């Protein structure tokens, strides 16, 4: 008997006669924090491909989900004082809310805490064990006793625990390992001789870093691929190993299996494995390429299951070239952007910017410029000008007489040749190139308006047939471009179809044919599909939003902790510090700095300038007239182009910093001893 969901050769024959299938997946994301523009990119890209394939007539399965087990989640939940399950439930809701906001149409959402997935992972683990690919050994690593955590050498910060900064010790714990060696050669071939990995250029890096092949003097090839630790006993938030329950399955076997368990592999929840496996595309960013390029194929080889067809690896979205992180306050929030500029504009921008395999630096300026240039001025203008001219010259309905003219053939060739090119790019997961190609038609059509000058034709009664042809050709070009774009911008394109009278005929099949709209098509003027954005105003508004968001994030941290004590110092050292009193004469914000205030002080001998990073806690005039304490002999330091001579003393309090003020009876210049 064939176990639940597994491949049965007889069934395979039947499937071959059915509708073509297409299976695409995103990574399952860690619900350890809110999703940001990076997670949004992968999901939007997969959604667009899934929509395109549905448009092409495929029976599509688009899977996304969340990877909810592991030590980090367990710790985060503990910090918050809730159970891990409650903790992940809350964040998963935010992921789902974002996907609905971004108009993501997934077919299935898997959570690794779903019962059916847990059941399958346990069976997969056992099967790998029974087949001899999983064995018991000892996990050796750096252990932080107070945190009860193992770390790898590379995770340590200055050789210490990255969480608490304390010393770590060499330690080992019992663990299960997955044998990688039997698969090394096949994996090398998969990466270097097939088109599994996209882009292929990453294969060498993977082979050299992880497979580490070497040939001895007799020509025998060996690999340095290490076995993978696949269980832990030091935390409990995971899938228990059925035959050794003090162990939980360590993340990757649990996480990677999702791509098959979601189809019903080794469980009775779904019966889609035969239909959709092997996956057509797994899309991931480079951070988890190794797991998908090496470990996942090895697991499937061990299970004797077919390998996925393609692994598409994209780069990172960085912010102005820097990695996005909560502590840097540069995490781009898709909710904020989508609400201000429309979800489709954001979808378009991120897909247009990211080339497969390369990083993409996010910047608000580039985003707004791109929306203005391509969407508002390019496509939006083309639609509104065309529809407005049909309204103006023909009362909204084109007459049926036509007259061909110069430039028509070229426009028609670009329009009818587009679908094939876009198909190719989507097939190869090169979405930026697909969009670039579609916008070549948009530019060509805008140029056609300049070439054919319909506003001049409109003045001449005898040119009406020519004018109707020009406007019709424009409508047809818009229909083709917007049909192909509808997979990428699914909310806005139906509005375009409505304006150009193409609601019934804007189909994929029609997108390489010209002359589909009826000759006497009626258009319907509507609102601008992509309104132009005032760049200066918006940049200012976005900067203000991000500034306001920063302290809020910090406020979520534990309110106040006593600072750690510093090592003892000799009295002589203390004596070196000159503490004095000064009166605040004036105070202002330092331009372009969120943190700094510039103080002009009367120090008893004259005026002195000191910059202090307390702008978040004080209005500039709040301290004017007050006596403060400061370090007078600190070496001067230039910040934001201003020299700061000394340091104003502040005390840490539960809600920020409070300047130490001194009684009025002490004159400026007085020493603190
Ligand atoms: N849970 C694992 C994946 C298991 S898949 C079997 C994981 N989760 S994650 O939440 O860290 O998600 C990583 C993925 O999120 C990346 O591979 C990428 O798809 C997406 N991105 C997260 N931040 C990103 C950027 N800054 N830029 C681009 N994509 C990013 O790893």
XYZ file of C-alpha atoms and ligand atoms in Angstrom:
704
model
C 0.000 0.000 0.000
C 1.183 3.491 -0.712
C 1.415 5.541 2.485
C -0.596 8.754 2.820
C 0.164 11.236 0.143
C 3.120 9.428 -1.373
C 3.790 8.883 -5.002
C 2.040 6.072 -6.791
C 3.232 5.440 -10.330
C -0.215 4.470 -11.567
C -1.597 7.816 -10.426
C 1.210 9.653 -12.152
C 0.058 8.369 -15.524
C -3.428 9.680 -14.898
C -2.158 13.089 -13.825
C -0.231 13.557 -17.035
C -3.531 13.825 -18.894
C -4.904 16.510 -16.573
C -4.485 20.298 -16.509
C -0.864 21.422 -16.108
C 0.065 22.122 -12.505
C 2.394 24.688 -10.998
C 3.628 24.680 -7.405
C 5.429 27.695 -5.936
C 6.514 28.385 -2.353
C 7.865 31.207 -0.210
C 10.055 30.396 2.774
C 8.025 29.888 5.912
C 8.868 32.981 7.944
C 9.873 33.122 11.607
C 7.152 34.845 13.584
C 9.790 36.294 15.914
C 8.992 39.846 14.854
C 6.668 41.698 12.540
C 7.040 41.158 8.794
C 8.740 43.930 6.843
C 9.421 44.894 3.249
C 11.933 42.008 2.843
C 9.377 39.290 3.632
C 6.918 41.253 1.532
C 9.214 41.117 -1.472
C 9.456 37.317 -1.590
C 5.747 36.895 -1.015
C 4.724 39.502 -3.588
C 7.108 37.994 -6.145
C 5.669 34.495 -5.616
C 2.137 35.860 -5.688
C 2.794 37.556 -9.022
C 4.242 34.402 -10.533
C 1.320 32.364 -9.177
C -1.159 34.842 -10.660
C 0.666 34.805 -13.988
C 0.602 31.016 -14.097
C -3.110 30.938 -13.209
C -3.657 33.397 -16.050
C -1.776 30.988 -18.334
C -4.207 28.258 -17.357
C -2.135 26.306 -14.854
C -3.658 24.659 -11.820
C -1.590 26.544 -9.246
C -0.658 25.799 -5.670
C 0.932 28.802 -3.969
C 2.123 28.010 -0.463
C 3.338 30.338 2.263
C 3.409 30.067 6.033
C 5.297 30.428 9.282
C 8.143 28.521 10.939
C 7.066 28.641 14.535
C 9.332 26.384 16.595
C 12.758 26.916 18.092
C 14.705 28.380 20.907
C 14.388 31.995 19.805
C 10.601 31.870 19.793
C 10.622 30.121 23.157
C 12.816 32.893 24.584
C 10.772 35.728 23.081
C 7.610 34.248 24.531
C 9.250 33.914 27.931
C 10.345 37.576 27.796
C 6.759 38.561 27.101
C 5.417 36.269 29.791
C 3.187 34.269 27.427
C 3.243 30.709 26.107
C 5.122 30.187 22.824
C 1.849 29.215 21.162
C 0.119 32.440 22.215
C 3.152 34.426 21.175
C 3.242 32.968 17.652
C -0.546 33.101 17.250
C -0.430 36.864 17.685
C 2.370 37.449 15.166
C 0.934 35.013 12.628
C -2.185 37.196 12.593
C -0.017 40.172 11.620
C 1.583 38.161 8.794
C -1.837 37.145 7.513
C -3.126 40.705 7.806
C -0.169 41.962 5.786
C -0.688 39.360 3.067
C -4.326 40.286 2.784
C -3.410 43.990 2.688
C -0.828 43.337 -0.054
C -3.467 41.424 -2.039
C -1.568 38.130 -1.793
C -3.651 35.242 -3.056
C -2.041 32.159 -1.531
C -3.728 28.796 -1.848
C -2.480 27.372 1.416
C -0.904 28.720 4.603
C 1.127 26.279 6.644
C 2.058 26.740 10.278
C 4.660 24.337 11.630
C 2.536 24.116 14.780
C -0.338 22.624 12.744
C -1.048 19.090 13.999
C -0.808 17.474 10.581
C 2.635 18.992 9.995
C 3.897 17.854 13.403
C 2.664 14.334 12.663
C 4.430 14.273 9.293
C 7.698 15.645 10.664
C 7.751 12.935 13.290
C 7.234 10.298 10.609
C 9.866 11.801 8.324
C 12.396 11.907 11.168
C 11.680 8.292 12.045
C 11.881 7.221 8.435
C 15.275 8.886 7.999
C 16.405 7.186 11.210
C 15.132 3.793 10.055
C 16.879 4.224 6.739
C 20.137 4.824 8.595
C 20.543 8.474 7.623
C 19.949 9.807 11.127
C 22.210 8.673 13.976
C 22.826 9.675 17.579
C 25.999 11.627 18.383
C 27.208 14.553 20.448
C 26.710 18.176 19.555
C 29.780 20.197 20.457
C 29.603 23.935 20.728
C 30.112 27.004 22.837
C 27.705 27.007 25.749
C 26.510 29.954 27.812
C 25.507 28.530 31.194
C 23.274 31.400 32.430
C 21.400 31.528 29.099
C 21.401 27.730 28.721
C 22.238 28.205 25.050
C 24.639 26.684 22.569
C 26.294 29.000 20.078
C 28.488 28.405 17.096
C 31.891 30.069 16.949
C 30.633 32.529 14.344
C 27.642 33.582 16.430
C 29.823 34.707 19.351
C 30.458 38.416 19.787
C 34.090 39.051 20.813
C 34.206 35.408 21.863
C 31.309 35.910 24.311
C 27.625 35.019 24.418
C 25.798 37.219 21.876
C 22.780 37.479 24.217
C 24.243 38.352 27.603
C 27.887 39.101 26.795
C 29.181 36.590 29.345
C 31.919 33.964 28.947
C 30.990 30.765 27.132
C 32.431 27.294 27.727
C 33.121 24.330 25.443
C 30.328 21.845 25.995
C 28.561 18.974 24.356
C 25.099 17.551 24.418
C 23.574 14.399 23.001
C 21.985 15.046 19.619
C 20.864 13.321 16.436
C 22.684 14.005 13.183
C 21.705 13.691 9.559
C 24.358 12.083 7.324
C 25.191 14.351 4.450
C 28.106 12.515 2.848
C 26.086 9.975 0.814
C 24.513 12.829 -1.153
C 27.467 15.142 -1.746
C 28.247 14.011 -5.275
C 24.647 14.114 -6.456
C 24.215 17.558 -4.923
C 27.304 18.839 -6.671
C 25.860 17.650 -9.978
C 22.480 19.161 -9.152
C 24.084 22.533 -8.550
C 26.598 22.570 -11.352
C 24.990 20.530 -14.108
C 21.271 21.295 -13.883
C 19.297 24.506 -13.810
C 18.008 23.834 -10.282
C 19.824 26.823 -8.848
C 18.950 30.306 -10.101
C 21.131 32.148 -10.675
C 23.588 29.376 -11.518
C 26.484 31.715 -10.738
C 25.976 30.959 -7.045
C 26.800 27.270 -7.522
C 30.578 27.657 -7.260
C 30.304 29.528 -3.970
C 28.085 26.781 -2.533
C 30.233 23.933 -3.780
C 33.466 25.462 -2.494
C 32.130 26.595 0.877
C 30.002 23.632 1.850
C 30.597 20.581 -0.329
C 34.359 21.208 -0.345
C 35.333 18.626 -2.931
C 38.954 17.529 -3.202
C 40.727 14.998 -5.396
C 43.667 12.964 -4.065
C 46.713 11.886 -6.070
C 44.900 8.739 -7.232
C 42.072 10.809 -8.655
C 39.608 9.850 -5.884
C 37.151 12.584 -5.062
C 36.102 13.259 -1.462
C 33.884 15.941 0.071
C 34.124 17.977 3.250
C 30.367 18.266 3.668
C 29.528 18.094 7.379
C 26.645 16.182 8.918
C 23.779 18.286 10.176
C 22.629 18.398 13.790
C 18.904 17.717 13.665
C 17.782 17.460 17.291
C 18.256 19.306 20.567
C 17.613 18.659 24.222
C 18.304 22.177 25.512
C 14.882 23.593 24.669
C 11.457 22.105 24.319
C 9.502 24.302 21.873
C 9.693 21.949 18.929
C 8.429 18.706 17.461
C 9.303 15.862 19.877
C 11.285 12.948 18.464
C 8.842 10.075 18.933
C 11.387 7.430 19.848
C 13.502 9.623 22.155
C 11.231 12.239 23.660
C 13.811 14.351 25.440
C 14.852 15.482 21.958
C 12.982 17.946 19.769
C 13.555 18.096 16.030
C 15.943 20.957 15.397
C 14.619 23.564 13.023
C 15.609 22.624 9.482
C 14.056 19.152 9.206
C 10.916 20.643 10.699
C 10.984 23.747 8.487
C 12.001 22.307 5.115
C 9.497 19.468 5.346
C 6.701 22.034 5.168
C 6.940 22.068 1.375
C 5.715 18.474 1.240
C 3.667 18.139 4.417
C 1.462 21.007 3.201
C 0.549 18.760 0.267
C -0.342 15.845 2.515
C 2.966 13.947 2.594
C 2.790 11.478 5.469
C -0.489 12.937 6.723
C -4.168 12.728 5.927
C -4.912 16.466 5.949
C -4.420 16.903 2.186
C -4.202 14.679 -0.876
C -2.194 16.965 -3.173
C 1.242 15.405 -3.102
C 0.957 13.409 -6.305
C -0.620 16.328 -8.044
C 1.843 19.087 -7.139
C 5.160 17.548 -6.134
C 7.900 18.231 -7.217
C 7.629 21.981 -6.668
C 8.272 24.140 -9.696
C 9.862 27.001 -7.770
C 11.042 27.501 -4.209
C 11.833 31.169 -3.801
C 14.160 32.307 -1.005
C 16.704 35.038 -0.265
C 20.408 34.296 -0.127
C 20.387 33.933 3.692
C 18.796 30.510 3.472
C 20.169 29.417 0.100
C 22.438 26.754 1.631
C 19.552 25.017 3.357
C 17.542 24.894 0.160
C 20.403 24.118 -2.179
C 22.123 21.416 -0.135
C 20.175 20.175 2.864
C 16.719 20.039 1.311
C 17.853 18.051 -1.748
C 19.777 15.708 0.569
C 16.677 15.095 2.689
C 14.608 14.361 -0.391
C 17.295 12.061 -1.774
C 17.312 10.186 1.539
C 13.530 9.849 1.361
C 13.813 8.846 -2.303
C 11.425 11.556 -3.345
C 11.756 13.708 -6.476
C 13.694 16.964 -6.210
C 12.108 20.385 -6.717
C 12.631 21.824 -10.190
C 14.027 25.255 -9.338
C 15.415 27.224 -6.455
C 15.246 30.964 -7.150
C 17.553 32.956 -4.887
C 17.188 36.690 -4.591
C 19.306 39.171 -2.652
C 18.547 41.365 0.311
C 16.501 44.508 0.375
C 18.733 46.858 2.297
C 17.836 50.374 3.403
C 20.037 52.986 1.770
C 22.668 50.249 1.494
C 22.440 49.186 5.173
C 20.938 45.980 6.495
C 17.462 46.627 7.887
C 17.221 46.149 11.620
C 14.905 47.223 14.385
C 17.736 48.665 16.418
C 18.881 50.870 13.530
C 15.319 52.124 13.180
C 15.427 51.576 9.393
C 12.884 48.801 8.970
C 10.633 49.622 6.041
C 6.996 49.054 6.955
C 4.863 47.913 4.004
C 1.633 48.918 5.784
C 2.736 52.558 5.926
C 3.891 52.660 2.301
C 0.882 50.766 0.946
C -1.529 53.075 2.709
C 0.160 56.217 1.381
C 0.893 55.198 -2.217
C -1.302 52.189 -2.887
C -0.413 48.538 -2.570
C 0.154 48.061 -6.296
C 2.665 50.897 -6.485
C 4.676 49.247 -3.707
C 4.377 45.812 -5.301
C 5.590 47.277 -8.571
C 8.479 49.164 -7.037
C 9.977 46.274 -5.092
C 9.674 43.849 -7.982
C 11.096 46.341 -10.469
C 14.098 47.065 -8.233
C 15.178 43.530 -7.318
C 17.257 41.633 -9.861
C 17.549 37.912 -9.181
C 20.696 37.227 -7.237
C 21.601 40.834 -6.390
C 20.822 43.038 -3.388
C 18.517 45.980 -3.795
C 18.893 49.139 -1.770
C 15.561 50.585 -0.747
C 15.259 54.356 -0.678
C 12.141 56.460 -0.326
C 13.412 58.861 -3.008
C 14.001 56.100 -5.545
C 10.612 54.581 -4.742
C 8.718 57.849 -5.228
C 10.638 58.715 -8.378
C 9.922 55.311 -9.818
C 6.217 55.510 -9.004
C 6.054 58.970 -10.565
C 8.046 58.109 -13.668
C 6.731 54.658 -14.559
C 3.277 54.561 -13.034
C 1.964 58.140 -12.866
C 3.703 59.671 -15.911
C 4.189 56.489 -17.924
C 1.214 54.181 -17.668
C -1.209 56.473 -15.815
C -0.741 59.307 -18.266
C -1.015 57.021 -21.261
C -4.370 55.727 -20.035
C -5.794 59.108 -19.040
C -4.616 60.894 -22.200
C -5.996 58.187 -24.486
C -9.351 57.992 -22.749
C -9.617 61.803 -22.516
C -8.934 62.192 -26.267
C -11.570 59.590 -27.173
C -13.978 61.500 -24.970
C -13.042 64.836 -26.455
C -12.973 63.929 -30.151
C -15.587 61.157 -30.279
C -17.781 61.575 -27.202
C -16.318 58.413 -25.647
C -17.101 55.930 -28.474
C -14.789 55.387 -31.445
C -16.270 55.471 -34.954
C -15.615 52.345 -37.037
C -13.815 53.968 -39.991
C -10.078 53.430 -39.924
C -7.029 54.675 -41.723
C -3.655 53.048 -41.189
C -0.565 55.190 -41.052
C 3.108 55.501 -40.410
C 4.345 54.185 -37.021
C 1.392 51.753 -36.617
C 3.287 48.654 -37.648
C 6.121 49.292 -35.243
C 3.784 49.841 -32.266
C 1.761 46.744 -33.142
C 4.906 44.635 -33.441
C 6.129 45.733 -29.992
C 2.688 45.061 -28.484
C 2.085 41.652 -30.013
C 5.646 40.477 -29.376
C 5.463 41.351 -25.684
C 3.704 38.304 -24.271
C 6.332 35.847 -25.435
C 9.113 37.873 -23.858
C 7.260 38.331 -20.562
C 6.430 34.609 -20.486
C 10.128 33.854 -20.761
C 11.105 36.202 -17.966
C 8.379 34.917 -15.630
C 9.436 31.356 -16.439
C 12.972 32.247 -15.347
C 11.789 34.179 -12.251
C 13.236 37.424 -13.632
C 10.378 39.661 -12.634
C 12.262 42.942 -12.890
C 13.006 42.142 -16.526
C 9.390 41.167 -17.177
C 8.249 44.542 -15.855
C 10.959 46.394 -17.728
C 9.774 44.754 -20.949
C 6.136 45.666 -20.347
C 7.104 49.260 -19.715
C 8.947 49.346 -23.021
C 5.529 48.997 -24.619
C 4.174 51.780 -22.392
C 7.023 54.064 -23.510
C 6.580 53.024 -27.121
C 2.895 53.936 -26.934
C 3.626 57.307 -25.353
C 6.147 57.960 -28.104
C 3.509 56.968 -30.671
C 1.314 59.785 -29.343
C 4.120 62.257 -29.991
C 4.738 60.788 -33.449
C 1.123 60.751 -34.580
C 0.085 64.036 -32.899
C -3.591 63.209 -32.374
C -4.297 66.757 -31.150
C -3.439 68.023 -34.646
C -5.458 65.251 -36.341
C -8.385 66.245 -34.102
C -8.533 69.687 -35.638
C -9.062 68.353 -39.141
C -12.442 66.742 -39.995
C -10.878 64.796 -42.890
C -8.437 63.079 -40.523
C -11.065 61.513 -38.275
C -10.505 57.959 -39.540
C -6.770 58.299 -38.973
C -7.385 59.731 -35.510
C -9.693 56.807 -34.676
C -6.965 54.385 -35.767
C -4.355 56.097 -33.624
C -6.569 56.065 -30.540
C -7.632 52.475 -31.149
C -4.009 51.379 -31.453
C -3.289 53.084 -28.176
C -6.200 51.322 -26.475
C -5.012 47.982 -27.777
C -1.479 48.614 -26.552
C -2.832 49.558 -23.140
C -4.990 46.419 -23.091
C -2.001 44.184 -23.785
C 0.293 45.916 -21.294
C -2.290 46.007 -18.534
C -3.360 42.384 -19.037
C 0.204 41.202 -18.570
C 0.632 43.618 -15.664
C -2.458 42.347 -13.899
C -0.481 39.508 -12.299
C 1.866 42.052 -10.767
C -0.639 44.803 -9.922
C -3.909 42.954 -9.430
C -5.872 45.778 -7.791
C -5.274 48.553 -10.299
C -5.327 46.784 -13.645
C -9.052 45.945 -13.550
C -9.613 49.711 -13.199
C -7.640 50.223 -16.400
C -9.688 47.549 -18.190
C -12.819 49.392 -17.146
C -11.581 52.766 -18.408
C -10.539 51.403 -21.803
C -13.646 49.249 -22.245
C -11.708 45.965 -22.081
C -13.251 44.286 -19.045
C -14.502 41.340 -21.095
C -11.558 40.831 -23.417
C -8.485 41.525 -21.268
C -7.426 37.884 -21.180
C -4.019 36.288 -21.378
C -4.979 34.484 -24.625
C -5.732 37.849 -26.204
C -2.527 39.473 -25.062
C -0.513 38.728 -28.189
C -3.288 39.679 -30.578
C -4.125 43.089 -31.888
C -7.625 44.117 -32.921
C -9.493 42.454 -30.080
C -11.427 45.457 -28.752
C -14.539 46.179 -30.810
C -13.971 48.875 -33.429
C -16.663 51.025 -31.830
C -15.297 50.587 -28.322
C -16.654 52.875 -25.619
C -14.316 54.190 -22.958
C -15.139 55.406 -19.500
C -13.179 58.217 -17.900
C -12.158 57.496 -14.334
C -9.818 58.726 -11.657
C -6.068 58.812 -12.218
C -4.940 55.207 -11.642
C -1.619 56.303 -10.146
C -1.738 59.864 -8.837
C 1.534 61.790 -9.010
C 3.337 62.069 -5.693
C 4.764 65.340 -4.387
C 8.254 64.076 -3.647
C 9.459 66.795 -1.248
C 6.303 66.695 0.822
C 6.298 62.929 0.994
C 9.962 62.563 1.894
C 9.399 64.979 4.750
C 6.294 63.095 5.850
C 8.063 59.703 5.709
C 11.037 61.029 7.661
C 8.673 62.341 10.312
C 6.845 59.013 10.509
C 10.061 57.078 10.942
C 11.355 59.511 13.563
C 8.133 59.198 15.509
C 8.245 55.451 15.244
C 11.717 55.073 16.701
C 11.145 56.055 20.325
C 7.959 53.992 20.322
C 9.971 50.894 19.507
C 12.413 51.688 22.256
C 9.597 52.264 24.726
C 8.459 48.702 24.149
C 11.726 47.466 25.641
C 11.763 46.759 29.399
C 11.171 50.163 31.033
C 14.212 50.653 33.217
C 17.049 48.501 34.349
C 19.729 49.479 36.782
C 22.904 50.115 34.786
C 25.752 47.697 35.272
C 28.507 48.813 37.643
C 31.837 49.869 36.191
C 35.171 48.617 37.502
C 36.662 50.429 40.494
C 38.990 53.382 39.758
C 41.749 54.994 41.811
C 41.101 58.332 43.539
C 43.760 59.859 41.306
C 41.754 58.900 38.283
C 38.619 60.478 39.694
C 40.599 63.624 40.459
C 41.387 63.997 36.785
C 37.736 64.713 35.984
C 36.805 68.400 36.252
C 33.137 68.780 37.112
C 31.664 72.274 37.104
C 28.443 74.240 37.150
C 27.199 76.368 34.223
C 24.042 78.288 33.437
C 22.122 77.530 30.238
C 21.931 80.743 28.174
C 20.373 79.282 25.028
C 19.526 75.925 23.541
C 18.483 74.816 20.043
C 18.017 71.662 18.008
C 20.944 70.642 15.803
C 19.806 70.565 12.174
C 19.471 67.090 10.615
C 20.009 65.398 13.977
C 17.239 63.622 15.799
C 19.176 63.352 19.028
C 21.360 66.403 19.538
C 20.627 69.694 21.321
C 23.164 72.531 21.170
C 23.609 74.316 24.502
C 25.204 77.750 24.905
C 26.394 77.979 28.488
C 27.760 80.635 30.800
C 30.635 78.717 32.416
C 31.721 81.602 34.636
C 34.567 82.617 32.328
C 32.648 83.118 29.115
C 30.437 81.203 26.724
C 30.884 77.507 26.058
C 29.126 75.231 23.556
C 28.180 71.693 24.473
C 26.137 69.243 22.384
C 24.028 66.757 24.255
C 22.067 63.784 22.878
C 18.875 64.505 24.794
C 16.618 66.029 22.086
C 14.162 63.172 22.540
C 13.559 64.124 26.162
C 13.635 67.949 26.227
C 12.175 70.841 24.300
C 15.078 73.229 23.576
C 13.825 76.062 25.809
C 12.999 73.830 28.785
C 16.432 74.165 30.374
C 17.186 77.810 29.569
C 18.031 79.730 32.775
C 18.839 76.552 34.721
C 22.134 75.618 36.329
C 23.518 72.315 35.110
C 26.555 70.162 35.924
C 29.063 69.308 33.245
C 32.453 67.714 32.625
C 34.680 70.674 31.787
C 37.940 69.020 30.770
C 36.681 66.479 28.264
C 38.599 66.777 24.978
C 36.531 68.821 22.457
C 34.692 66.726 19.863
C 33.067 67.729 16.571
C 29.553 66.440 15.845
C 27.407 67.487 12.877
C 30.022 70.149 12.130
C 29.802 71.769 15.594
C 32.531 71.553 18.233
C 31.279 70.360 21.596
C 33.428 71.344 24.616
C 32.490 69.112 27.529
C 29.628 66.897 28.546
C 26.400 67.768 30.342
C 25.591 65.296 33.105
C 22.304 63.467 32.840
C 20.826 60.687 34.898
C 19.113 57.656 33.401
C 15.529 57.417 34.539
C 12.659 55.080 33.680
C 11.548 57.331 30.813
C 14.786 58.508 29.321
C 17.467 60.956 30.428
C 17.109 63.774 32.977
C 19.668 66.544 33.116
C 21.261 67.006 36.531
C 20.314 70.533 37.635
C 22.061 72.478 40.388
C 20.712 74.911 42.915
C 20.554 78.590 41.806
C 22.698 79.661 44.725
C 25.787 78.129 43.055
C 27.388 80.514 40.598
C 28.436 79.435 37.084
C 32.011 78.174 37.167
C 31.667 76.606 40.616
C 33.470 73.283 40.986
C 31.808 70.041 41.987
C 34.129 68.298 44.401
N 12.193 30.213 8.886
C 13.271 30.339 7.993
C 12.933 29.815 6.626
C 12.508 28.390 6.575
S 12.030 27.947 4.962
C 11.899 26.311 5.029
C 13.646 31.814 7.846
N 12.713 32.696 8.188
S 12.878 34.300 8.072
O 11.730 34.899 8.691
O 14.150 34.704 8.546
O 12.743 34.583 6.564
C 13.837 34.654 5.699
C 13.304 35.024 4.342
O 12.542 36.245 4.428
C 14.368 35.329 3.322
O 14.896 34.167 2.737
C 13.578 36.188 2.357
O 12.723 35.407 1.605
C 12.763 37.046 3.298
N 13.492 38.223 3.750
C 13.593 38.664 5.047
N 14.294 39.832 5.059
C 14.666 40.159 3.810
C 15.312 41.263 3.231
N 15.788 42.262 3.935
N 15.414 41.267 1.875
C 14.897 40.295 1.093
N 14.285 39.250 1.620
C 14.232 39.080 2.971
O 14.742 32.076 7.403
